[in-house]
Short mmCIF file of C-alpha atoms in Angstrom, two decimals:
data_model
loop_
_atom_site.label_atom_id
_atom_site.label_comp_id
_atom_site.label_asym_id
_atom_site.label_seq_id
_atom_site.Cartn_x
_atom_site.Cartn_y
_atom_site.Cartn_z
CA MET A 1 66.59 80.25 111.19
CA VAL A 2 67.16 83.60 109.45
CA ARG A 3 70.78 84.58 108.94
CA ARG A 4 71.88 88.12 109.66
CA SER A 5 73.39 89.63 106.51
CA THR A 6 75.74 92.49 105.81
CA THR A 7 75.02 94.67 102.80
CA PHE A 8 77.68 96.42 100.71
CA SER A 9 77.08 98.69 97.75
CA VAL A 10 79.41 97.59 94.95
CA GLY A 11 79.23 100.09 92.11
CA SER A 12 75.57 100.29 91.15
CA PRO A 13 74.38 96.79 92.18
CA ARG A 14 74.02 95.75 95.81
CA ALA A 15 75.65 92.60 97.12
CA VAL A 16 74.01 91.02 100.16
CA LEU A 17 76.48 88.76 101.90
CA SER A 18 75.93 86.30 104.72
CA ARG A 19 78.44 87.18 107.45
CA ARG A 20 78.49 83.55 108.61
CA ASP A 21 79.37 82.32 105.13
CA ILE A 22 82.06 84.94 104.64
CA LEU A 23 83.73 84.38 107.98
CA ALA A 24 83.61 80.62 107.51
CA GLY A 25 84.98 80.89 104.00
CA ILE A 26 87.42 83.76 103.77
CA ALA A 27 88.93 83.60 107.21
CA GLY A 28 89.44 79.86 106.83
CA GLY A 29 90.95 80.27 103.37
CA ALA A 30 88.21 78.20 101.69
CA ALA A 31 86.34 80.85 99.84
CA ILE A 32 85.91 80.11 96.19
CA GLY A 33 84.63 76.62 95.64
CA ILE A 34 87.77 75.20 94.00
CA ALA A 35 90.44 72.71 94.96
CA PRO A 36 93.94 73.06 93.47
CA VAL A 37 95.38 69.73 92.41
CA SER A 38 98.63 70.54 94.19
CA GLY A 39 96.88 70.44 97.57
CA ARG A 40 98.41 73.77 98.58
CA GLU A 41 96.40 75.92 100.98
CA LEU A 42 95.03 79.27 99.93
CA SER A 43 95.18 80.86 103.36
CA LYS A 44 94.22 84.44 102.52
CA ILE A 45 92.25 86.34 99.93
CA GLY A 46 92.53 90.09 100.16
CA LEU A 47 90.02 92.71 99.04
CA GLN A 48 90.82 95.28 96.38
CA LEU A 49 89.37 98.36 98.02
CA TYR A 50 88.30 99.86 94.68
CA THR A 51 85.37 97.50 95.20
CA VAL A 52 84.08 99.65 98.08
CA ARG A 53 85.32 103.02 96.86
CA ASP A 54 81.95 104.78 97.28
CA LEU A 55 81.63 103.49 100.83
CA LEU A 56 85.18 104.57 101.66
CA LYS A 57 84.38 108.09 100.46
CA ALA A 58 81.30 108.19 102.68
CA ASP A 59 82.78 106.50 105.77
CA PHE A 60 86.44 105.53 105.49
CA ASP A 61 86.97 104.14 109.00
CA GLY A 62 83.61 102.42 109.21
CA THR A 63 84.07 100.69 105.86
CA LEU A 64 87.47 99.30 106.82
CA ARG A 65 85.96 98.05 110.07
CA LYS A 66 83.23 96.24 108.13
CA VAL A 67 85.81 94.72 105.79
CA ALA A 68 87.76 93.41 108.79
CA ARG A 69 84.59 92.04 110.43
CA LEU A 70 83.79 90.14 107.23
CA GLY A 71 86.99 88.17 107.72
CA TYR A 72 89.45 89.84 105.37
CA ARG A 73 93.00 90.20 106.63
CA GLU A 74 94.59 91.84 103.58
CA VAL A 75 93.48 94.83 101.52
CA GLU A 76 94.84 96.56 98.46
CA PHE A 77 94.36 100.32 98.30
CA ALA A 78 93.50 102.09 95.06
CA GLY A 79 93.40 105.87 95.28
CA ILE A 80 91.40 106.39 98.49
CA LEU A 81 93.83 106.37 101.41
CA GLY A 82 91.94 108.29 104.06
CA PRO A 83 92.58 111.84 105.31
CA ASN A 84 95.94 110.92 106.84
CA VAL A 85 98.08 107.99 105.72
CA ARG A 86 99.78 107.55 109.10
CA ARG A 87 96.38 107.39 110.75
CA THR A 88 95.23 104.88 108.14
CA ARG A 89 98.18 102.62 108.97
CA LYS A 90 97.30 102.83 112.66
CA LEU A 91 93.69 101.94 111.85
CA LEU A 92 94.81 98.94 109.80
CA LEU A 93 96.97 97.68 112.63
CA GLY A 94 94.12 98.05 115.08
CA LEU A 95 91.81 96.06 112.81
CA GLY A 96 94.30 93.28 112.14
CA LEU A 97 94.58 94.29 108.47
CA THR A 98 97.65 94.62 106.29
CA ALA A 99 98.06 96.27 102.89
CA PRO A 100 100.80 94.30 101.14
CA SER A 101 100.17 96.06 97.82
CA LEU A 102 99.04 99.50 96.74
CA HIS A 103 97.80 100.82 93.39
CA ILE A 104 99.38 104.14 92.41
CA ASP A 105 98.59 105.72 89.07
CA TYR A 106 101.26 105.73 86.38
CA GLY A 107 101.58 109.52 86.32
CA ASN A 108 102.47 109.70 90.00
CA LEU A 109 104.82 106.74 89.78
CA ARG A 110 106.58 108.49 86.91
CA ASP A 111 106.51 112.11 88.08
CA ASN A 112 106.27 111.82 91.87
CA THR A 113 108.23 108.65 92.41
CA GLY A 114 109.67 109.43 95.82
CA SER A 115 106.41 110.58 97.38
CA SER A 116 104.63 107.55 95.91
CA PHE A 117 107.13 105.27 97.60
CA ASP A 118 106.76 107.21 100.86
CA ILE A 119 103.04 106.44 100.86
CA ALA A 120 103.74 102.75 100.32
CA HIS A 121 106.18 102.70 103.23
CA LEU A 122 103.73 104.54 105.49
CA LEU A 123 101.05 101.94 104.75
CA GLY A 124 103.47 99.06 105.24
CA SER A 125 103.07 97.97 101.62
CA ARG A 126 105.73 95.95 99.85
CA PHE A 127 104.36 96.18 96.30
CA VAL A 128 103.53 99.34 94.39
CA VAL A 129 101.31 98.54 91.43
CA CYS A 130 100.81 100.46 88.20
CA PRO A 131 97.07 99.84 87.61
CA TRP A 132 96.27 101.61 84.34
CA LEU A 133 97.70 103.52 81.38
CA ASP A 134 95.90 106.39 79.72
CA GLN A 135 94.90 105.56 76.16
CA LEU A 136 96.81 108.52 74.71
CA GLU A 137 100.06 107.14 76.11
CA ARG A 138 99.76 103.66 74.57
CA GLN A 139 98.93 104.02 70.89
CA THR A 140 101.96 102.49 69.18
CA ILE A 141 104.72 99.95 69.67
CA ASP A 142 107.14 102.81 70.34
CA ASP A 143 104.78 104.13 73.02
CA TRP A 144 104.85 100.77 74.75
CA LYS A 145 108.63 100.59 74.50
CA ARG A 146 108.87 103.98 76.21
CA ILE A 147 106.46 102.80 78.89
CA CYS A 148 108.61 99.72 79.50
CA ASP A 149 111.77 101.82 79.79
CA ARG A 150 110.06 104.06 82.34
CA LEU A 151 108.74 101.09 84.28
CA ASN A 152 112.27 99.69 84.40
CA ARG A 153 113.54 102.95 85.86
CA ILE A 154 110.70 103.19 88.38
CA GLY A 155 111.18 99.54 89.30
CA GLU A 156 114.90 100.02 89.88
CA LEU A 157 114.21 102.98 92.16
CA ALA A 158 111.55 100.94 93.94
CA ALA A 159 114.03 98.14 94.58
CA ARG A 160 116.51 100.62 96.04
CA SER A 161 113.72 101.77 98.33
CA GLY A 162 112.90 98.25 99.49
CA LEU A 163 109.76 97.98 97.34
CA THR A 164 108.70 95.95 94.31
CA LEU A 165 106.98 97.46 91.28
CA ALA A 166 104.25 95.43 89.61
CA TYR A 167 102.06 96.03 86.57
CA HIS A 168 98.32 95.25 86.64
CA ASN A 169 96.61 94.37 83.36
CA HIS A 170 93.22 95.07 81.88
CA ASP A 171 92.32 93.73 78.44
CA PHE A 172 93.81 96.45 76.21
CA GLU A 173 97.25 94.87 76.69
CA PHE A 174 96.07 91.97 74.52
CA ALA A 175 94.80 93.98 71.54
CA ASN A 176 96.99 93.70 68.47
CA LEU A 177 99.22 96.59 67.45
CA ALA A 178 100.92 96.94 64.08
CA GLY A 179 102.13 93.58 62.78
CA GLY A 180 100.00 91.68 65.29
CA VAL A 181 102.26 92.56 68.22
CA GLN A 182 100.52 92.55 71.61
CA PRO A 183 101.47 95.07 74.30
CA TYR A 184 101.62 92.39 76.99
CA ASP A 185 104.33 90.58 75.06
CA ILE A 186 106.28 93.84 74.89
CA LEU A 187 105.85 94.34 78.62
CA LEU A 188 107.07 90.84 79.43
CA SER A 189 110.04 90.98 77.05
CA ARG A 190 111.22 94.57 77.47
CA THR A 191 110.82 95.12 81.21
CA ASP A 192 113.62 93.90 83.47
CA GLN A 193 112.54 90.89 85.51
CA ARG A 194 114.70 92.13 88.39
CA PHE A 195 112.69 95.33 88.74
CA VAL A 196 109.24 94.81 87.22
CA LYS A 197 106.82 92.11 88.35
CA PHE A 198 103.18 91.59 87.37
CA GLU A 199 99.80 91.46 89.03
CA LEU A 200 97.70 89.15 86.87
CA ASP A 201 94.03 90.08 86.73
CA VAL A 202 92.55 86.82 85.50
CA TYR A 203 89.18 88.34 84.60
CA TRP A 204 90.66 90.96 82.27
CA ALA A 205 93.17 88.43 80.95
CA THR A 206 90.29 86.13 80.05
CA LYS A 207 88.52 89.08 78.41
CA GLY A 208 91.62 89.54 76.29
CA ASN A 209 91.77 85.83 75.39
CA LEU A 210 94.96 85.26 77.37
CA ASP A 211 95.60 81.79 78.77
CA SER A 212 96.40 82.71 82.39
CA VAL A 213 97.79 79.27 83.21
CA LYS A 214 100.10 79.33 80.20
CA VAL A 215 101.49 82.79 80.91
CA LEU A 216 102.08 81.92 84.57
CA LYS A 217 103.94 78.77 83.61
CA THR A 218 105.90 80.44 80.81
CA HIS A 219 107.04 83.38 82.97
CA PRO A 220 107.26 81.96 86.51
CA SER A 221 109.60 84.68 87.79
CA ARG A 222 107.34 87.59 86.82
CA PHE A 223 104.07 87.10 88.74
CA ARG A 224 103.79 87.83 92.46
CA LEU A 225 100.20 89.08 92.73
CA VAL A 226 96.94 87.72 91.32
CA HIS A 227 93.45 89.21 91.15
CA LEU A 228 90.82 86.50 91.36
CA LYS A 229 87.73 87.73 89.52
CA ASP A 230 85.28 85.38 87.83
CA MET A 231 83.50 85.86 84.51
CA ALA A 232 79.81 85.20 83.95
CA SER A 233 78.57 83.71 80.68
CA ASP A 234 77.67 87.20 79.44
CA GLY A 235 81.22 88.47 80.03
CA SER A 236 80.47 90.46 83.18
CA THR A 237 82.13 89.87 86.55
CA THR A 238 80.47 87.53 89.02
CA GLU A 239 81.13 85.93 92.39
CA LEU A 240 84.16 83.67 92.50
CA GLY A 241 83.18 80.09 91.73
CA ASN A 242 79.95 81.10 89.99
CA GLY A 243 81.46 81.84 86.59
CA THR A 244 83.36 80.21 83.77
CA ILE A 245 87.02 80.62 84.76
CA ASP A 246 88.93 77.50 85.86
CA PHE A 247 90.51 78.76 89.07
CA ALA A 248 91.85 75.37 90.15
CA LYS A 249 94.40 75.36 87.33
CA ILE A 250 95.18 79.05 87.79
CA LEU A 251 95.85 78.56 91.50
CA ASP A 252 98.07 75.56 90.83
CA ALA A 253 100.13 77.57 88.36
CA SER A 254 100.20 80.55 90.73
CA PHE A 255 101.50 78.48 93.63
CA ARG A 256 104.17 76.91 91.45
CA CYS A 257 105.50 80.24 90.16
CA GLY A 258 105.66 81.95 93.53
CA VAL A 259 102.60 84.20 93.67
CA GLN A 260 102.55 85.73 97.14
CA HIS A 261 99.20 87.50 97.42
CA PHE A 262 95.71 86.89 96.04
CA SER A 263 92.94 89.46 96.07
CA SER A 264 89.43 89.86 94.79
CA SER A 265 87.95 92.97 93.23
CA LYS A 266 84.38 91.84 93.82
CA MET A 267 82.63 91.04 97.06
CA PHE A 268 81.41 87.46 96.94
CA ARG A 269 79.58 84.73 98.80
CA PRO A 270 82.14 82.05 99.76
CA ILE A 271 81.62 78.35 99.24
CA ARG A 272 83.07 75.87 101.70
CA CYS A 273 85.68 73.66 100.11
CA LYS A 274 89.06 72.15 100.70
CA VAL A 275 91.78 74.29 99.17
#
């Protein structure tokens, strides 16, 4: 019997996904071929919508409908919010989707804080996430200290607004500065744990030679969001469960430290398993 497949364009490659596999895997919470030792259930994996950015630009409503039909119940927006945010929220509700977190660039979080928070509230998001820092702003230890102080202020304002600020890593946070100091250590030590949480991207952390399990265990109060992205043997991203990252241990540590939402930044073919 030939299975009917749904095709998404992800960046330049095309990912052909079996709808039956995805609905059986994602919707049932058994999507990545791993089994945490703790026996906890991974009930949802959201989709980082940066994955389908080109499709959203071409057909915003239709793409969200396809995402919902594939079995996703959570999404994380990153830049493309549709022509009207109120209408986008209505569309999400109609599709049975929620957007618990939202990426907003650092410049807007810093300079347009109130309007950034308004967007989060309109979408029903709880977390606002700083996803990236321009290279010119992060050259020295003093630069990173200033960034931390600003994140503390933004995070405090977010808390007053009923939101939580989180910081999403790439791999530049793990490159050594003067004296061997790493920016991620500065972020963890200088930001206020009451106001600044973290979204751990395990793919980029692995790229930067960070032990994700260790950092989760060492700082259990800081991580509330996790991006699950696998790494192929050549260092590129690949479908979850097909790469080299040990997700079983990462999920165990995530559950133990109170991570609330998991998302993937790459469409993938689920594997049935007990989670």
